[in-house]
């Protein structure tokens, strides 16, 4: 399925089309070793949709093109089973309290505005040092609102996003942000704001060519909770093919409990969503007609939870929308 015209409209919409007022202000440690050199934003944005297993639940996204040895976005079958068993238990507990019919009605009628706190991690006050303008952040919030509302061609979800503040931090020891490092934990421990329902987004140059990573929701708030995104992947950034804001959409999908569309490959229950066709491996580029599994349906290369170029991604499915609101009510709702 090719690029839809409405997607092009979203990419150039900026902040004008968002219906939310923007109020501007100024679970988990991964397994990747801390880098020993400091890279520029451009250098940090150069290759790999690579991913490395992390038993603590951190998810990462990186650019396509290089060999992958270890994937922090992918969970093992045992890890998925453990998470899904917990999720099922929580849903069952809630159904007993309020009744299954009430539970389903609440999910169907849900409308959730998520407060967003953005932390810009920079080496200095130059753009090359990570100091991106407010306009790029505002455009990213617009992309989230368009993507999760279904305005780009996919299913409408229950979620909207409201920017609460932008926090700019100059700290060369946190720049680039290194996934799984003690510096990442220190950064989040000092900066994270709000409760489980508050989305904290950390922007900066990233180590290991990553585009971003996120944490799954947990029963209790973990200081590592949040989303990390390459700043130059925001709309108007320099990360070619990945600069229309969909890394942010992808990582927030993880934060709301979505797996990759290729989780589990062609066998088993995959990403735990019945209306996303099975996919053997991550898509790269925009491979229209790709079909890697014998089960029905072409690979969901236009789904936000695949690894396609931003220009090819435009949708969540109804099943993903349901999974996200059920997870919200189970883990993040007050």
mmCIF file of N, CA, C and O in Angstrom, residues 11 14 84-85 89 96 130 140 151 165 167 170 179 189 194 209 234 257-258 272 275 288 300 302 321 326 331:
data_model
loop_
_atom_site.group_PDB
_atom_site.id
_atom_site.type_symbol
_atom_site.label_atom_id
_atom_site.label_comp_id
_atom_site.label_asym_id
_atom_site.label_seq_id
_atom_site.Cartn_x
_atom_site.Cartn_y
_atom_site.Cartn_z
ATOM 1 N N UNK A 11 2.347 15.889 7.134
ATOM 2 C CA UNK A 11 3.777 16.148 7.270
ATOM 3 C C UNK A 11 4.102 17.628 7.165
ATOM 4 O O UNK A 11 5.106 18.076 7.672
ATOM 5 N N UNK A 14 2.571 21.360 10.364
ATOM 6 C CA UNK A 14 3.125 22.110 11.479
ATOM 7 C C UNK A 14 2.216 22.008 12.682
ATOM 8 O O UNK A 14 1.608 20.989 12.918
ATOM 9 N N UNK A 84 2.311 -10.671 29.175
ATOM 10 C CA UNK A 84 0.921 -10.876 28.796
ATOM 11 C C UNK A 84 0.116 -11.529 29.922
ATOM 12 O O UNK A 84 -1.072 -11.243 30.095
ATOM 13 N N UNK A 85 0.748 -12.415 30.680
ATOM 14 C CA UNK A 85 0.062 -13.035 31.820
ATOM 15 C C UNK A 85 -0.284 -11.976 32.860
ATOM 16 O O UNK A 85 -1.395 -11.967 33.417
ATOM 17 N N UNK A 89 -4.050 -10.736 33.940
ATOM 18 C CA UNK A 89 -4.465 -10.739 35.346
ATOM 19 C C UNK A 89 -5.061 -9.395 35.751
ATOM 20 O O UNK A 89 -6.079 -9.327 36.452
ATOM 21 N N UNK A 96 -13.671 -8.020 37.247
ATOM 22 C CA UNK A 96 -14.373 -8.489 38.445
ATOM 23 C C UNK A 96 -14.908 -7.323 39.251
ATOM 24 O O UNK A 96 -15.990 -7.400 39.841
ATOM 25 N N UNK A 130 22.657 20.042 19.776
ATOM 26 C CA UNK A 130 21.416 19.452 20.236
ATOM 27 C C UNK A 130 20.316 20.419 20.612
ATOM 28 O O UNK A 130 19.245 20.000 21.055
ATOM 29 N N UNK A 140 6.228 17.994 16.505
ATOM 30 C CA UNK A 140 6.174 16.597 16.951
ATOM 31 C C UNK A 140 4.878 16.325 17.719
ATOM 32 O O UNK A 140 4.247 15.274 17.531
ATOM 33 N N UNK A 151 -6.175 10.682 11.892
ATOM 34 C CA UNK A 151 -6.245 11.679 10.823
ATOM 35 C C UNK A 151 -5.347 11.352 9.643
ATOM 36 O O UNK A 151 -5.544 11.884 8.548
ATOM 37 N N UNK A 165 5.415 21.397 29.120
ATOM 38 C CA UNK A 165 6.622 22.206 29.301
ATOM 39 C C UNK A 165 7.765 21.648 28.476
ATOM 40 O O UNK A 165 7.763 20.482 28.078
ATOM 41 N N UNK A 167 11.880 21.486 28.853
ATOM 42 C CA UNK A 167 12.969 21.642 29.815
ATOM 43 C C UNK A 167 14.294 21.472 29.076
ATOM 44 O O UNK A 167 14.585 20.392 28.572
ATOM 45 N N UNK A 170 21.680 21.612 29.585
ATOM 46 C CA UNK A 170 23.017 21.542 28.993
ATOM 47 C C UNK A 170 23.896 20.682 29.890
ATOM 48 O O UNK A 170 24.202 21.058 31.024
ATOM 49 N N UNK A 179 21.869 4.515 25.608
ATOM 50 C CA UNK A 179 20.844 3.584 26.061
ATOM 51 C C UNK A 179 21.437 2.571 27.024
ATOM 52 O O UNK A 179 22.453 1.928 26.755
ATOM 53 N N UNK A 189 16.495 10.135 36.530
ATOM 54 C CA UNK A 189 16.243 10.296 37.965
ATOM 55 C C UNK A 189 16.129 11.773 38.328
ATOM 56 O O UNK A 189 15.279 12.170 39.132
ATOM 57 N N UNK A 194 6.077 14.234 36.956
ATOM 58 C CA UNK A 194 4.721 13.725 36.882
ATOM 59 C C UNK A 194 4.564 12.302 37.366
ATOM 60 O O UNK A 194 5.479 11.698 37.926
ATOM 61 N N UNK A 209 23.703 4.698 16.884
ATOM 62 C CA UNK A 209 22.860 4.931 15.716
ATOM 63 C C UNK A 209 21.375 4.732 15.979
ATOM 64 O O UNK A 209 20.587 4.546 15.047
ATOM 65 N N UNK A 234 12.734 14.498 14.641
ATOM 66 C CA UNK A 234 11.514 15.295 14.722
ATOM 67 C C UNK A 234 11.242 15.940 13.363
ATOM 68 O O UNK A 234 12.148 16.056 12.525
ATOM 69 N N UNK A 257 2.091 0.249 25.369
ATOM 70 C CA UNK A 257 2.019 -1.221 25.454
ATOM 71 C C UNK A 257 1.906 -1.949 24.127
ATOM 72 O O UNK A 257 1.507 -3.108 24.089
ATOM 73 N N UNK A 258 2.279 -1.335 23.024
ATOM 74 C CA UNK A 258 2.312 -2.037 21.745
ATOM 75 C C UNK A 258 3.682 -2.656 21.508
ATOM 76 O O UNK A 258 4.710 -2.044 21.789
ATOM 77 N N UNK A 272 0.357 -9.784 19.626
ATOM 78 C CA UNK A 272 -0.827 -9.886 20.483
ATOM 79 C C UNK A 272 -2.012 -9.073 19.957
ATOM 80 O O UNK A 272 -2.972 -8.828 20.693
ATOM 81 N N UNK A 275 -5.453 -7.981 14.264
ATOM 82 C CA UNK A 275 -5.640 -7.374 12.944
ATOM 83 C C UNK A 275 -4.366 -6.759 12.364
ATOM 84 O O UNK A 275 -4.424 -5.954 11.436
ATOM 85 N N UNK A 288 6.510 -1.958 -0.697
ATOM 86 C CA UNK A 288 5.107 -2.226 -1.009
ATOM 87 C C UNK A 288 4.922 -3.652 -1.511
ATOM 88 O O UNK A 288 5.675 -4.123 -2.357
ATOM 89 N N UNK A 300 2.511 -5.556 7.364
ATOM 90 C CA UNK A 300 1.944 -4.244 7.722
ATOM 91 C C UNK A 300 2.984 -3.130 7.693
ATOM 92 O O UNK A 300 3.255 -2.473 8.707
ATOM 93 N N UNK A 302 2.921 -0.239 6.568
ATOM 94 C CA UNK A 302 2.442 1.124 6.812
ATOM 95 C C UNK A 302 2.053 1.352 8.269
ATOM 96 O O UNK A 302 1.615 2.444 8.626
ATOM 97 N N UNK A 321 -5.543 0.033 18.833
ATOM 98 C CA UNK A 321 -6.218 1.075 19.605
ATOM 99 C C UNK A 321 -6.853 0.481 20.859
ATOM 100 O O UNK A 321 -6.761 1.061 21.957
ATOM 101 N N UNK A 326 -6.867 -0.409 26.822
ATOM 102 C CA UNK A 326 -6.918 -1.400 27.906
ATOM 103 C C UNK A 326 -5.672 -1.318 28.777
ATOM 104 O O UNK A 326 -5.744 -1.418 30.003
ATOM 105 N N UNK A 331 -2.655 0.191 33.617
ATOM 106 C CA UNK A 331 -1.350 0.581 34.151
ATOM 107 C C UNK A 331 -1.203 2.079 34.463
ATOM 108 O O UNK A 331 -0.533 2.445 35.432
#
